[in-house]
Short mmCIF file of C-alpha atoms in Angstrom, two decimals:
data_model
loop_
_atom_site.label_atom_id
_atom_site.label_comp_id
_atom_site.label_asym_id
_atom_site.label_seq_id
_atom_site.Cartn_x
_atom_site.Cartn_y
_atom_site.Cartn_z
CA MET A 1 151.78 121.81 155.57
CA ASP A 2 150.82 124.77 157.98
CA LEU A 3 147.25 124.87 159.48
CA GLY A 4 147.44 127.99 161.30
CA GLY A 5 150.52 129.95 160.54
CA ALA A 6 151.69 132.42 162.89
CA TYR A 7 148.39 132.86 164.19
CA TYR A 8 147.52 129.41 165.45
CA ASN A 9 147.94 129.30 169.14
CA PRO A 10 146.41 126.14 170.78
CA LYS A 11 147.37 127.12 174.36
CA ASP A 12 144.11 129.26 174.75
CA GLN A 13 141.91 126.57 173.36
CA VAL A 14 143.47 123.99 175.67
CA ARG A 15 143.15 126.29 178.61
CA ALA A 16 139.54 127.10 177.68
CA LEU A 17 138.85 123.23 177.24
CA GLU A 18 140.54 122.65 180.70
CA GLN A 19 138.26 124.91 182.08
CA LEU A 20 135.19 123.59 180.79
CA CYS A 21 136.37 120.10 181.92
CA GLY A 22 136.69 121.59 185.56
CA LYS A 23 133.09 122.34 185.52
CA LEU A 24 131.77 118.88 184.75
CA PRO A 25 130.92 116.54 187.49
CA ARG A 26 133.37 113.62 188.42
CA LEU A 27 132.79 110.32 187.10
CA ASP A 28 132.80 108.95 190.51
CA ALA A 29 130.82 111.72 192.07
CA PRO A 30 127.26 110.49 193.60
CA GLU A 31 124.25 111.54 191.35
CA PRO A 32 122.81 114.73 192.78
CA THR A 33 119.43 114.61 194.25
CA PRO A 34 116.52 115.81 192.13
CA ALA A 35 114.99 119.02 193.30
CA THR A 36 111.86 119.07 195.33
CA ARG A 37 108.82 120.89 194.28
CA ASN A 38 106.06 122.09 196.15
CA ARG A 39 102.65 120.11 195.29
CA PRO A 40 100.13 122.36 194.14
CA ARG A 41 97.93 123.48 196.95
CA ARG A 42 94.44 123.36 197.41
CA ALA A 43 92.59 126.40 196.92
CA ARG A 44 91.74 128.19 200.31
CA GLN A 45 88.46 126.93 201.75
CA LEU A 46 86.03 129.51 203.48
CA ALA A 47 84.26 128.42 206.62
CA ASP A 48 80.43 128.37 206.58
CA GLU A 49 80.40 131.61 208.84
CA HIS A 50 82.43 133.38 206.30
CA ILE A 51 80.55 132.35 203.42
CA GLN A 52 77.69 133.75 205.04
CA GLU A 53 79.37 137.09 205.73
CA LEU A 54 80.51 137.14 202.06
CA ILE A 55 76.79 136.45 200.84
CA ALA A 56 75.59 139.20 203.26
CA GLY A 57 78.34 141.65 201.91
CA TYR A 58 77.47 141.11 198.47
CA SER A 59 73.69 141.44 199.05
CA SER A 60 74.46 144.83 201.06
CA GLY A 61 76.25 145.97 197.79
CA ALA A 62 79.88 145.20 198.14
CA THR A 63 81.66 144.42 194.83
CA VAL A 64 82.91 140.99 194.07
CA ARG A 65 86.49 142.30 193.82
CA ALA A 66 86.38 143.84 197.42
CA LEU A 67 85.12 140.72 198.92
CA GLY A 68 87.81 138.80 197.37
CA ASP A 69 90.36 141.02 198.85
CA ARG A 70 88.62 141.12 202.21
CA PHE A 71 88.45 137.41 202.32
CA GLY A 72 91.80 136.43 200.60
CA ILE A 73 90.43 134.61 197.56
CA GLU A 74 90.12 135.16 193.98
CA ARG A 75 87.25 137.34 192.49
CA ARG A 76 86.36 134.29 190.49
CA THR A 77 86.05 132.36 193.70
CA VAL A 78 83.80 134.72 195.14
CA SER A 79 81.51 134.56 192.01
CA THR A 80 81.59 130.64 192.08
CA ILE A 81 80.54 130.81 195.87
CA LEU A 82 77.85 133.10 195.14
CA ARG A 83 76.63 131.08 192.07
CA ARG A 84 76.65 127.82 194.17
CA HIS A 85 74.52 129.29 196.95
CA GLY A 86 71.97 130.67 194.26
CA VAL A 87 72.83 134.47 194.96
CA PRO A 88 71.53 136.30 191.68
CA THR A 89 74.53 138.29 190.74
CA ARG A 90 74.41 142.06 189.41
CA ARG A 91 75.75 143.00 186.29
CA ARG A 92 77.60 146.24 186.81
CA GLY A 93 78.05 147.73 183.35
CA LEU A 94 77.52 151.71 182.89
CA THR A 95 74.67 154.01 183.43
CA PRO A 96 73.67 156.11 180.52
CA GLU A 97 75.27 159.10 182.40
CA GLN A 98 78.52 157.19 182.72
CA VAL A 99 78.37 156.44 178.98
CA ASP A 100 78.14 159.97 178.07
CA ASP A 101 81.15 160.92 180.51
CA ALA A 102 82.90 158.03 178.79
CA ILE A 103 82.17 159.39 175.50
CA HIS A 104 83.48 162.74 176.52
CA LEU A 105 86.72 161.24 178.25
CA TYR A 106 87.34 159.30 175.03
CA ASN A 107 87.07 162.22 172.65
CA PHE A 108 89.52 164.24 175.16
CA GLY A 109 91.93 161.57 174.49
CA TRP A 110 91.60 159.12 177.58
CA SER A 111 92.34 155.40 176.87
CA LEU A 112 89.79 152.77 177.40
CA ALA A 113 91.80 151.26 180.28
CA TRP A 114 91.76 154.79 182.19
CA ILE A 115 88.04 155.23 181.50
CA GLY A 116 87.60 151.82 182.74
CA ALA A 117 89.58 152.10 185.78
CA ARG A 118 87.71 155.43 186.57
CA MET A 119 84.40 153.82 186.30
CA ASP A 120 85.45 150.42 187.90
CA VAL A 121 84.59 148.43 184.74
CA THR A 122 86.75 146.68 182.16
CA ALA A 123 88.14 148.49 178.99
CA GLY A 124 86.09 145.99 177.07
CA THR A 125 83.01 147.29 178.66
CA VAL A 126 83.88 150.76 177.74
CA ARG A 127 84.55 149.91 174.33
CA LYS A 128 81.51 148.10 173.74
CA ARG A 129 79.48 151.00 175.09
CA LEU A 130 81.15 153.36 172.98
CA LEU A 131 80.79 151.35 169.97
CA GLU A 132 77.03 151.07 170.62
CA HIS A 133 77.21 155.00 170.50
CA ASP A 134 78.96 155.03 167.03
CA VAL A 135 82.00 156.53 168.24
CA THR A 136 85.19 155.97 166.31
CA MET A 137 87.66 153.91 167.81
CA ARG A 138 91.43 155.12 167.57
CA ASP A 139 94.29 152.81 167.00
CA THR A 140 97.16 152.51 169.57
CA HIS A 141 98.70 155.50 167.83
CA GLY A 142 95.69 157.79 168.25
CA ARG A 143 94.49 157.66 164.71
CA PRO A 144 90.85 157.01 163.91
CA HIS A 145 90.36 153.32 163.67
CA ILE A 146 87.57 151.81 161.39
CA GLU A 147 86.25 148.50 163.11
CA ALA A 148 86.08 145.28 161.03
CA GLY A 149 82.49 144.92 159.93
CA SER A 150 81.60 148.49 160.27
CA PRO A 151 79.63 150.45 157.57
CA ARG A 152 82.20 153.13 157.48
#
């Protein structure tokens, strides 16, 4: 009984198997040491004088993001520090003039993200204000998109 006929050549298969066996560790070789991983580091703690600088900077009008960059910490950490020290935070939002500009830019074809970046707010903030002013949203292809739950 001929299993492979003229096309059956075990030499290539044996050679490939020998190469794979050569890559396996030897049975008498010592077990490799496990990779060492860095332990998670603790968040950077600001000194009291830096916290006072941060609070003063925020009170004088600096943004949370700018303060985070200045002190090398996350913006969320800046907000946590302000909250912990009882500093009232301001909500940025958009002024009525900025909302009018955002509507104009959106109708001109700008994306929510681009408008938000220009006005230093999130795209979600822009979207909320546009929806409050009954602006029809576009889908990702630029076609009018009817929001779920809207009366249109």
